[in-house]
Amino acid sequence: MATHIASELEANMKHFKWPDCVILTIMLLICVLIGLYFGIYRGYTNVQEYLMGGRKMKIFPITVSLVASYISAISILGIPTDIYLYGVHYLYSLGGFTLMIFIMNYIYLPVFYGLNLTSVYEYLERRFNKKVKLFGSLLYIINMILWSPMAIYVSALTFSQVTDVNVHVITPVLCTICAFYTSLGGVKAVVYTDVIQSTIMFAAMVLVAIIGTINVGGLYTVLARNLESGRIEGPNLDFNLSSKYTIWSLIVGGSINYLQIASINQNMLQRYLALPSISHAKKAVWFFVLEFCAFFLVCGYCGLLIYATFYKCNPLSTKLVKEKDQLLPLLAMQVLGDYPGLPGIFVAGILSASLSTPLTEKQSFIVMKLTVVIFGVICVGMVYIIEQLGAILQ
């Protein structure tokens, strides 16, 4: 039975048509055009303008950009995969995220704004010395060199799943586009590109969730099948440190993890500090919370939907997918494949999630732009290592 179902699914799995290619191409072209606009037509007069947008950015684009930076392709593909494999436990980490927001708003932001910083590492130099600043900067660079290829790889993995194009063909294209609009257009290009990318990301996930739910018979069917399998259950209150997920590790450990990502990460802080005042930044943080939680829950629901859709046929054991992180693309093509253009929106959403690149503070435009290009080349090379790892969220 499972073999027969798997054969049917495999025959209908790839539905990438010319309208999808058109949508994908348009999205990538928009990123390039935004970089050209801010880099040439609206050229920068100084480093401060390039890095911080003159501290005159608006709340809405900054908020959306924060979400785009925080929710990478790793989250979009990793969260549904984790929910499918282990149940809803990971969703309880939202409690740690909420705790982090209070710490961010009332402890970190007042300090960073009061010192009028451009980089979080400036604080390390003022508080300690230049050696500590250099050490912190080095750790951040290593972290981003390891993290960015993962985001790019899972995007390429999605594209490969629906088109059969090798991941090593698409990764240089993504890195080239990202390095181009970032190095040319600066923080404004990144922020306004993020607005477009976030819209595409959210639209793609919502489309999959709505149409997929209708296809399986409604929300009741999705919940019933997952309840029956034990994937929906309350938080694990166990104090056993060897347990994969407990409420304590998700709340305490999660808040610390979210804190270092959202509060003291240069990629995020640079966006907060691009706003004109601390009151604007605090408002942006709260809007960011609402948008992030909505996105997080939609990703989690898609994990439940994957199980409800393939509950009679495990895509991993039947080899419908080669990697665990291809489960969501499989669902998307199964759900959206009969609607020309919709698979293109989904793939564009995943690719969008990998096109938010951190900016690094340097002393001149030439050094900054060269740094972005070199970083892109390193990311392409690191993809060969990343693909040897397991499930990407782990």
Short mmCIF file of N, CA and C in Angstrom, two decimals, residues 159-293:
data_model
loop_
_atom_site.label_atom_id
_atom_site.label_comp_id
_atom_site.label_asym_id
_atom_site.label_seq_id
_atom_site.Cartn_x
_atom_site.Cartn_y
_atom_site.Cartn_z
N PHE A 159 15.27 24.17 -4.24
CA PHE A 159 15.27 24.35 -5.69
C PHE A 159 15.58 23.03 -6.39
N SER A 160 16.52 22.28 -5.84
CA SER A 160 16.89 20.99 -6.42
C SER A 160 15.73 20.00 -6.36
N GLN A 161 14.98 20.03 -5.25
CA GLN A 161 13.86 19.11 -5.07
C GLN A 161 12.80 19.29 -6.14
N VAL A 162 12.56 20.51 -6.57
CA VAL A 162 11.45 20.77 -7.50
C VAL A 162 11.89 20.92 -8.95
N THR A 163 13.20 20.99 -9.20
CA THR A 163 13.67 21.19 -10.58
C THR A 163 14.74 20.21 -11.01
N ASP A 164 15.34 19.47 -10.08
CA ASP A 164 16.45 18.56 -10.37
C ASP A 164 17.75 19.28 -10.73
N VAL A 165 17.81 20.59 -10.50
CA VAL A 165 19.06 21.33 -10.71
C VAL A 165 19.98 21.07 -9.52
N ASN A 166 21.23 20.77 -9.79
CA ASN A 166 22.19 20.46 -8.73
C ASN A 166 22.37 21.65 -7.79
N VAL A 167 22.48 21.35 -6.48
CA VAL A 167 22.60 22.42 -5.49
C VAL A 167 23.84 23.28 -5.73
N HIS A 168 24.87 22.70 -6.32
CA HIS A 168 26.11 23.44 -6.54
C HIS A 168 26.03 24.37 -7.75
N VAL A 169 24.93 24.30 -8.47
CA VAL A 169 24.69 25.25 -9.56
C VAL A 169 23.99 26.49 -9.03
N ILE A 170 23.02 26.29 -8.15
CA ILE A 170 22.21 27.42 -7.67
C ILE A 170 22.91 28.22 -6.57
N THR A 171 23.76 27.58 -5.74
CA THR A 171 24.39 28.32 -4.64
C THR A 171 25.27 29.48 -5.11
N PRO A 172 26.08 29.33 -6.16
CA PRO A 172 26.85 30.51 -6.60
C PRO A 172 25.96 31.64 -7.11
N VAL A 173 24.82 31.27 -7.72
CA VAL A 173 23.90 32.30 -8.21
C VAL A 173 23.33 33.10 -7.05
N LEU A 174 22.88 32.40 -6.00
CA LEU A 174 22.32 33.08 -4.83
C LEU A 174 23.36 33.98 -4.17
N CYS A 175 24.56 33.46 -3.99
CA CYS A 175 25.61 34.25 -3.33
C CYS A 175 25.99 35.48 -4.15
N THR A 176 26.02 35.32 -5.47
CA THR A 176 26.37 36.44 -6.34
C THR A 176 25.34 37.55 -6.24
N ILE A 177 24.06 37.19 -6.29
CA ILE A 177 22.99 38.18 -6.21
C ILE A 177 23.01 38.89 -4.86
N CYS A 178 23.16 38.11 -3.80
CA CYS A 178 23.15 38.68 -2.45
C CYS A 178 24.34 39.62 -2.24
N ALA A 179 25.52 39.18 -2.65
CA ALA A 179 26.72 40.01 -2.50
C ALA A 179 26.61 41.27 -3.35
N PHE A 180 25.97 41.15 -4.51
CA PHE A 180 25.85 42.31 -5.40
C PHE A 180 25.00 43.40 -4.78
N TYR A 181 23.75 43.07 -4.38
CA TYR A 181 22.88 44.14 -3.89
C TYR A 181 23.30 44.64 -2.52
N THR A 182 23.97 43.79 -1.73
CA THR A 182 24.44 44.24 -0.41
C THR A 182 25.63 45.18 -0.54
N SER A 183 26.63 44.77 -1.33
CA SER A 183 27.84 45.59 -1.47
C SER A 183 27.55 46.90 -2.18
N LEU A 184 26.62 46.90 -3.12
CA LEU A 184 26.33 48.11 -3.88
C LEU A 184 25.36 49.02 -3.16
N GLY A 185 24.31 48.43 -2.56
CA GLY A 185 23.23 49.25 -2.02
C GLY A 185 23.27 49.53 -0.53
N GLY A 186 24.13 48.83 0.23
CA GLY A 186 24.22 49.08 1.66
C GLY A 186 22.98 48.64 2.43
N VAL A 187 22.82 49.20 3.64
CA VAL A 187 21.76 48.74 4.53
C VAL A 187 20.37 49.05 3.98
N LYS A 188 20.21 50.15 3.26
CA LYS A 188 18.89 50.47 2.70
C LYS A 188 18.46 49.43 1.67
N ALA A 189 19.40 49.01 0.83
CA ALA A 189 19.08 47.97 -0.15
C ALA A 189 18.69 46.68 0.54
N VAL A 190 19.43 46.33 1.61
CA VAL A 190 19.14 45.11 2.35
C VAL A 190 17.75 45.18 2.99
N VAL A 191 17.44 46.30 3.64
CA VAL A 191 16.16 46.44 4.34
C VAL A 191 14.99 46.38 3.38
N TYR A 192 15.05 47.14 2.30
CA TYR A 192 13.91 47.17 1.38
C TYR A 192 13.79 45.89 0.56
N THR A 193 14.91 45.22 0.32
CA THR A 193 14.84 43.90 -0.29
C THR A 193 14.19 42.91 0.68
N ASP A 194 14.53 43.04 1.96
CA ASP A 194 13.93 42.18 2.98
C ASP A 194 12.41 42.32 3.03
N VAL A 195 11.90 43.53 2.82
CA VAL A 195 10.45 43.74 2.84
C VAL A 195 9.79 42.89 1.77
N ILE A 196 10.34 42.91 0.58
CA ILE A 196 9.80 42.11 -0.52
C ILE A 196 9.96 40.62 -0.23
N GLN A 197 11.13 40.25 0.25
CA GLN A 197 11.40 38.84 0.52
C GLN A 197 10.50 38.28 1.62
N SER A 198 10.28 39.06 2.68
CA SER A 198 9.42 38.61 3.78
C SER A 198 7.99 38.41 3.32
N THR A 199 7.51 39.32 2.48
CA THR A 199 6.16 39.18 1.94
C THR A 199 6.03 37.90 1.14
N ILE A 200 7.03 37.61 0.32
CA ILE A 200 7.01 36.38 -0.48
C ILE A 200 7.09 35.16 0.42
N MET A 201 7.97 35.20 1.44
CA MET A 201 8.12 34.08 2.36
C MET A 201 6.80 33.74 3.05
N PHE A 202 6.17 34.77 3.62
CA PHE A 202 4.94 34.53 4.38
C PHE A 202 3.82 34.07 3.46
N ALA A 203 3.71 34.69 2.29
CA ALA A 203 2.68 34.30 1.33
C ALA A 203 2.85 32.84 0.92
N ALA A 204 4.09 32.42 0.71
CA ALA A 204 4.36 31.04 0.31
C ALA A 204 3.92 30.05 1.37
N MET A 205 4.27 30.32 2.63
CA MET A 205 3.92 29.41 3.71
C MET A 205 2.41 29.37 3.95
N VAL A 206 1.76 30.52 3.88
CA VAL A 206 0.31 30.57 4.09
C VAL A 206 -0.41 29.83 2.98
N LEU A 207 0.06 29.98 1.75
CA LEU A 207 -0.55 29.26 0.62
C LEU A 207 -0.47 27.75 0.84
N VAL A 208 0.70 27.27 1.22
CA VAL A 208 0.87 25.84 1.47
C VAL A 208 -0.05 25.38 2.59
N ALA A 209 -0.12 26.17 3.67
CA ALA A 209 -0.94 25.79 4.83
C ALA A 209 -2.43 25.74 4.48
N ILE A 210 -2.93 26.75 3.78
CA ILE A 210 -4.36 26.82 3.47
C ILE A 210 -4.78 25.75 2.47
N ILE A 211 -4.09 25.69 1.34
CA ILE A 211 -4.46 24.73 0.30
C ILE A 211 -4.21 23.30 0.78
N GLY A 212 -3.11 23.09 1.51
CA GLY A 212 -2.83 21.76 2.04
C GLY A 212 -3.89 21.30 3.02
N THR A 213 -4.36 22.20 3.87
CA THR A 213 -5.41 21.86 4.84
C THR A 213 -6.70 21.48 4.13
N ILE A 214 -7.05 22.22 3.11
CA ILE A 214 -8.26 21.91 2.33
C ILE A 214 -8.13 20.55 1.67
N ASN A 215 -6.95 20.24 1.13
CA ASN A 215 -6.74 18.98 0.42
C ASN A 215 -6.87 17.75 1.31
N VAL A 216 -6.44 17.86 2.58
CA VAL A 216 -6.51 16.69 3.46
C VAL A 216 -7.87 16.53 4.14
N GLY A 217 -8.75 17.53 3.96
CA GLY A 217 -10.09 17.41 4.54
C GLY A 217 -10.40 18.39 5.64
N GLY A 218 -9.54 19.36 5.87
CA GLY A 218 -9.84 20.39 6.86
C GLY A 218 -8.94 20.34 8.08
N LEU A 219 -9.07 21.37 8.91
CA LEU A 219 -8.23 21.50 10.11
C LEU A 219 -8.44 20.35 11.07
N TYR A 220 -9.68 19.88 11.19
CA TYR A 220 -9.98 18.78 12.12
C TYR A 220 -9.17 17.54 11.75
N THR A 221 -9.09 17.24 10.46
CA THR A 221 -8.35 16.06 10.00
C THR A 221 -6.87 16.19 10.33
N VAL A 222 -6.32 17.38 10.11
CA VAL A 222 -4.90 17.61 10.40
C VAL A 222 -4.61 17.37 11.88
N LEU A 223 -5.44 17.96 12.74
CA LEU A 223 -5.22 17.82 14.19
C LEU A 223 -5.47 16.39 14.65
N ALA A 224 -6.52 15.75 14.13
CA ALA A 224 -6.86 14.39 14.55
C ALA A 224 -5.75 13.40 14.22
N ARG A 225 -5.21 13.49 13.03
CA ARG A 225 -4.15 12.56 12.62
C ARG A 225 -2.88 12.76 13.46
N ASN A 226 -2.58 14.00 13.80
CA ASN A 226 -1.39 14.27 14.61
C ASN A 226 -1.60 13.90 16.07
N LEU A 227 -2.81 14.11 16.58
CA LEU A 227 -3.11 13.68 17.95
C LEU A 227 -3.01 12.17 18.07
N GLU A 228 -3.52 11.48 17.08
CA GLU A 228 -3.49 10.02 17.08
C GLU A 228 -2.06 9.49 17.06
N SER A 229 -1.17 10.20 16.39
CA SER A 229 0.22 9.76 16.29
C SER A 229 1.07 10.20 17.48
N GLY A 230 0.49 11.04 18.37
CA GLY A 230 1.22 11.52 19.53
C GLY A 230 2.10 12.73 19.26
N ARG A 231 1.91 13.36 18.11
CA ARG A 231 2.74 14.52 17.78
C ARG A 231 2.27 15.80 18.48
N ILE A 232 1.03 15.84 18.89
CA ILE A 232 0.51 16.98 19.64
C ILE A 232 0.37 16.58 21.09
N GLU A 233 1.15 17.16 21.96
CA GLU A 233 1.09 16.86 23.38
C GLU A 233 1.61 18.04 24.18
N GLY A 234 1.36 18.01 25.49
CA GLY A 234 1.78 19.10 26.35
C GLY A 234 3.29 19.13 26.53
N PRO A 235 3.80 20.18 27.17
CA PRO A 235 5.25 20.31 27.36
C PRO A 235 5.82 19.21 28.24
N ASN A 236 7.04 18.83 27.98
CA ASN A 236 7.75 17.82 28.75
C ASN A 236 8.35 18.48 30.00
N LEU A 237 7.86 18.10 31.18
CA LEU A 237 8.31 18.71 32.43
C LEU A 237 9.48 17.96 33.07
N ASP A 238 10.01 16.99 32.35
CA ASP A 238 11.11 16.17 32.86
C ASP A 238 12.37 17.02 33.10
N PHE A 239 13.09 16.71 34.18
CA PHE A 239 14.35 17.40 34.47
C PHE A 239 15.56 16.63 33.94
N ASN A 240 15.31 15.56 33.20
CA ASN A 240 16.38 14.74 32.64
C ASN A 240 17.12 15.53 31.55
N LEU A 241 18.41 15.77 31.75
CA LEU A 241 19.18 16.58 30.81
C LEU A 241 19.41 15.87 29.48
N SER A 242 19.19 14.56 29.44
CA SER A 242 19.40 13.82 28.19
C SER A 242 18.17 13.87 27.28
N SER A 243 17.05 14.38 27.79
CA SER A 243 15.84 14.50 26.97
C SER A 243 16.06 15.52 25.87
N LYS A 244 15.56 15.22 24.68
CA LYS A 244 15.77 16.12 23.54
C LYS A 244 15.16 17.49 23.81
N TYR A 245 13.88 17.52 24.20
CA TYR A 245 13.20 18.78 24.48
C TYR A 245 12.48 18.70 25.82
N THR A 246 12.77 19.64 26.72
CA THR A 246 11.98 19.81 27.94
C THR A 246 11.58 21.27 28.00
N ILE A 247 10.54 21.56 28.77
CA ILE A 247 10.08 22.94 28.86
C ILE A 247 11.17 23.83 29.46
N TRP A 248 12.02 23.25 30.30
CA TRP A 248 13.07 24.03 30.95
C TRP A 248 14.17 24.40 29.96
N SER A 249 14.56 23.44 29.14
CA SER A 249 15.60 23.75 28.14
C SER A 249 15.07 24.70 27.07
N LEU A 250 13.79 24.58 26.75
CA LEU A 250 13.21 25.43 25.72
C LEU A 250 13.01 26.86 26.20
N ILE A 251 12.62 27.03 27.48
CA ILE A 251 12.38 28.37 28.01
C ILE A 251 13.70 29.04 28.41
N VAL A 252 14.48 28.35 29.25
CA VAL A 252 15.73 28.94 29.74
C VAL A 252 16.79 28.96 28.64
N GLY A 253 17.06 27.79 28.09
CA GLY A 253 18.05 27.72 27.02
C GLY A 253 17.61 28.50 25.79
N GLY A 254 16.30 28.42 25.50
CA GLY A 254 15.78 29.13 24.33
C GLY A 254 15.92 30.63 24.46
N SER A 255 15.65 31.16 25.66
CA SER A 255 15.75 32.61 25.85
C SER A 255 17.19 33.09 25.69
N ILE A 256 18.15 32.29 26.17
CA ILE A 256 19.57 32.65 26.01
C ILE A 256 19.96 32.61 24.54
N ASN A 257 19.50 31.57 23.85
CA ASN A 257 19.81 31.46 22.42
C ASN A 257 19.20 32.60 21.62
N TYR A 258 17.91 32.89 21.89
CA TYR A 258 17.24 33.99 21.19
C TYR A 258 17.91 35.32 21.52
N LEU A 259 18.38 35.45 22.76
CA LEU A 259 19.00 36.70 23.19
C LEU A 259 20.26 37.00 22.38
N GLN A 260 21.09 35.98 22.20
CA GLN A 260 22.33 36.22 21.46
C GLN A 260 22.06 36.43 19.97
N ILE A 261 20.94 35.91 19.47
CA ILE A 261 20.63 36.10 18.06
C ILE A 261 19.97 37.45 17.80
N ALA A 262 18.99 37.80 18.64
CA ALA A 262 18.17 38.99 18.37
C ALA A 262 18.64 40.25 19.07
N SER A 263 19.43 40.13 20.13
CA SER A 263 19.78 41.30 20.93
C SER A 263 21.21 41.79 20.72
N ILE A 264 22.15 40.87 20.64
CA ILE A 264 23.56 41.29 20.55
C ILE A 264 24.22 40.81 19.27
N ASN A 265 23.40 40.39 18.31
CA ASN A 265 23.91 39.99 17.01
C ASN A 265 24.01 41.22 16.12
N GLN A 266 25.17 41.44 15.51
CA GLN A 266 25.37 42.64 14.70
C GLN A 266 24.36 42.74 13.57
N ASN A 267 23.99 41.61 13.01
CA ASN A 267 23.03 41.59 11.91
C ASN A 267 21.70 42.22 12.31
N MET A 268 21.24 41.94 13.53
CA MET A 268 19.97 42.48 14.02
C MET A 268 20.15 43.88 14.59
N LEU A 269 21.22 44.07 15.38
CA LEU A 269 21.43 45.36 16.03
C LEU A 269 21.57 46.49 15.01
N GLN A 270 22.19 46.20 13.89
CA GLN A 270 22.38 47.22 12.87
C GLN A 270 21.05 47.76 12.36
N ARG A 271 20.05 46.90 12.36
CA ARG A 271 18.72 47.33 11.93
C ARG A 271 18.03 48.17 13.02
N TYR A 272 18.15 47.76 14.28
CA TYR A 272 17.58 48.56 15.37
C TYR A 272 18.16 49.97 15.36
N LEU A 273 19.48 50.06 15.19
CA LEU A 273 20.16 51.35 15.29
C LEU A 273 19.98 52.22 14.05
N ALA A 274 19.36 51.66 13.01
CA ALA A 274 19.08 52.46 11.82
C ALA A 274 17.83 53.32 12.01
N LEU A 275 17.12 53.11 13.13
CA LEU A 275 15.94 53.92 13.46
C LEU A 275 16.36 55.20 14.18
N PRO A 276 15.54 56.25 14.10
CA PRO A 276 15.96 57.56 14.63
C PRO A 276 16.03 57.67 16.15
N SER A 277 15.30 56.82 16.89
CA SER A 277 15.30 56.96 18.35
C SER A 277 15.02 55.62 19.01
N ILE A 278 15.26 55.57 20.32
CA ILE A 278 15.03 54.32 21.06
C ILE A 278 13.55 53.98 21.13
N SER A 279 12.67 54.97 21.16
CA SER A 279 11.23 54.70 21.18
C SER A 279 10.79 54.03 19.89
N HIS A 280 11.36 54.47 18.77
CA HIS A 280 11.08 53.81 17.49
C HIS A 280 11.58 52.37 17.51
N ALA A 281 12.76 52.16 18.09
CA ALA A 281 13.35 50.82 18.15
C ALA A 281 12.50 49.88 18.99
N LYS A 282 11.99 50.37 20.14
CA LYS A 282 11.16 49.52 21.00
C LYS A 282 9.86 49.14 20.31
N LYS A 283 9.27 50.08 19.58
CA LYS A 283 8.05 49.76 18.83
C LYS A 283 8.35 48.70 17.76
N ALA A 284 9.49 48.86 17.10
CA ALA A 284 9.88 47.90 16.07
C ALA A 284 10.07 46.51 16.66
N VAL A 285 10.61 46.43 17.87
CA VAL A 285 10.82 45.14 18.53
C VAL A 285 9.49 44.44 18.79
N TRP A 286 8.49 45.18 19.28
CA TRP A 286 7.19 44.57 19.57
C TRP A 286 6.48 44.11 18.30
N PHE A 287 6.57 44.90 17.24
CA PHE A 287 5.99 44.47 15.96
C PHE A 287 6.73 43.24 15.44
N PHE A 288 8.03 43.23 15.66
CA PHE A 288 8.85 42.08 15.27
C PHE A 288 8.39 40.82 15.99
N VAL A 289 8.06 40.95 17.28
CA VAL A 289 7.57 39.80 18.07
C VAL A 289 6.31 39.22 17.44
N LEU A 290 5.35 40.08 17.13
CA LEU A 290 4.08 39.62 16.57
C LEU A 290 4.30 38.91 15.23
N GLU A 291 5.10 39.51 14.38
CA GLU A 291 5.34 38.93 13.06
C GLU A 291 6.11 37.62 13.16
N PHE A 292 7.10 37.59 14.05
CA PHE A 292 7.89 36.38 14.21
C PHE A 292 7.04 35.22 14.73
N CYS A 293 6.22 35.49 15.75
CA CYS A 293 5.37 34.44 16.33
C CYS A 293 4.40 33.88 15.28
#
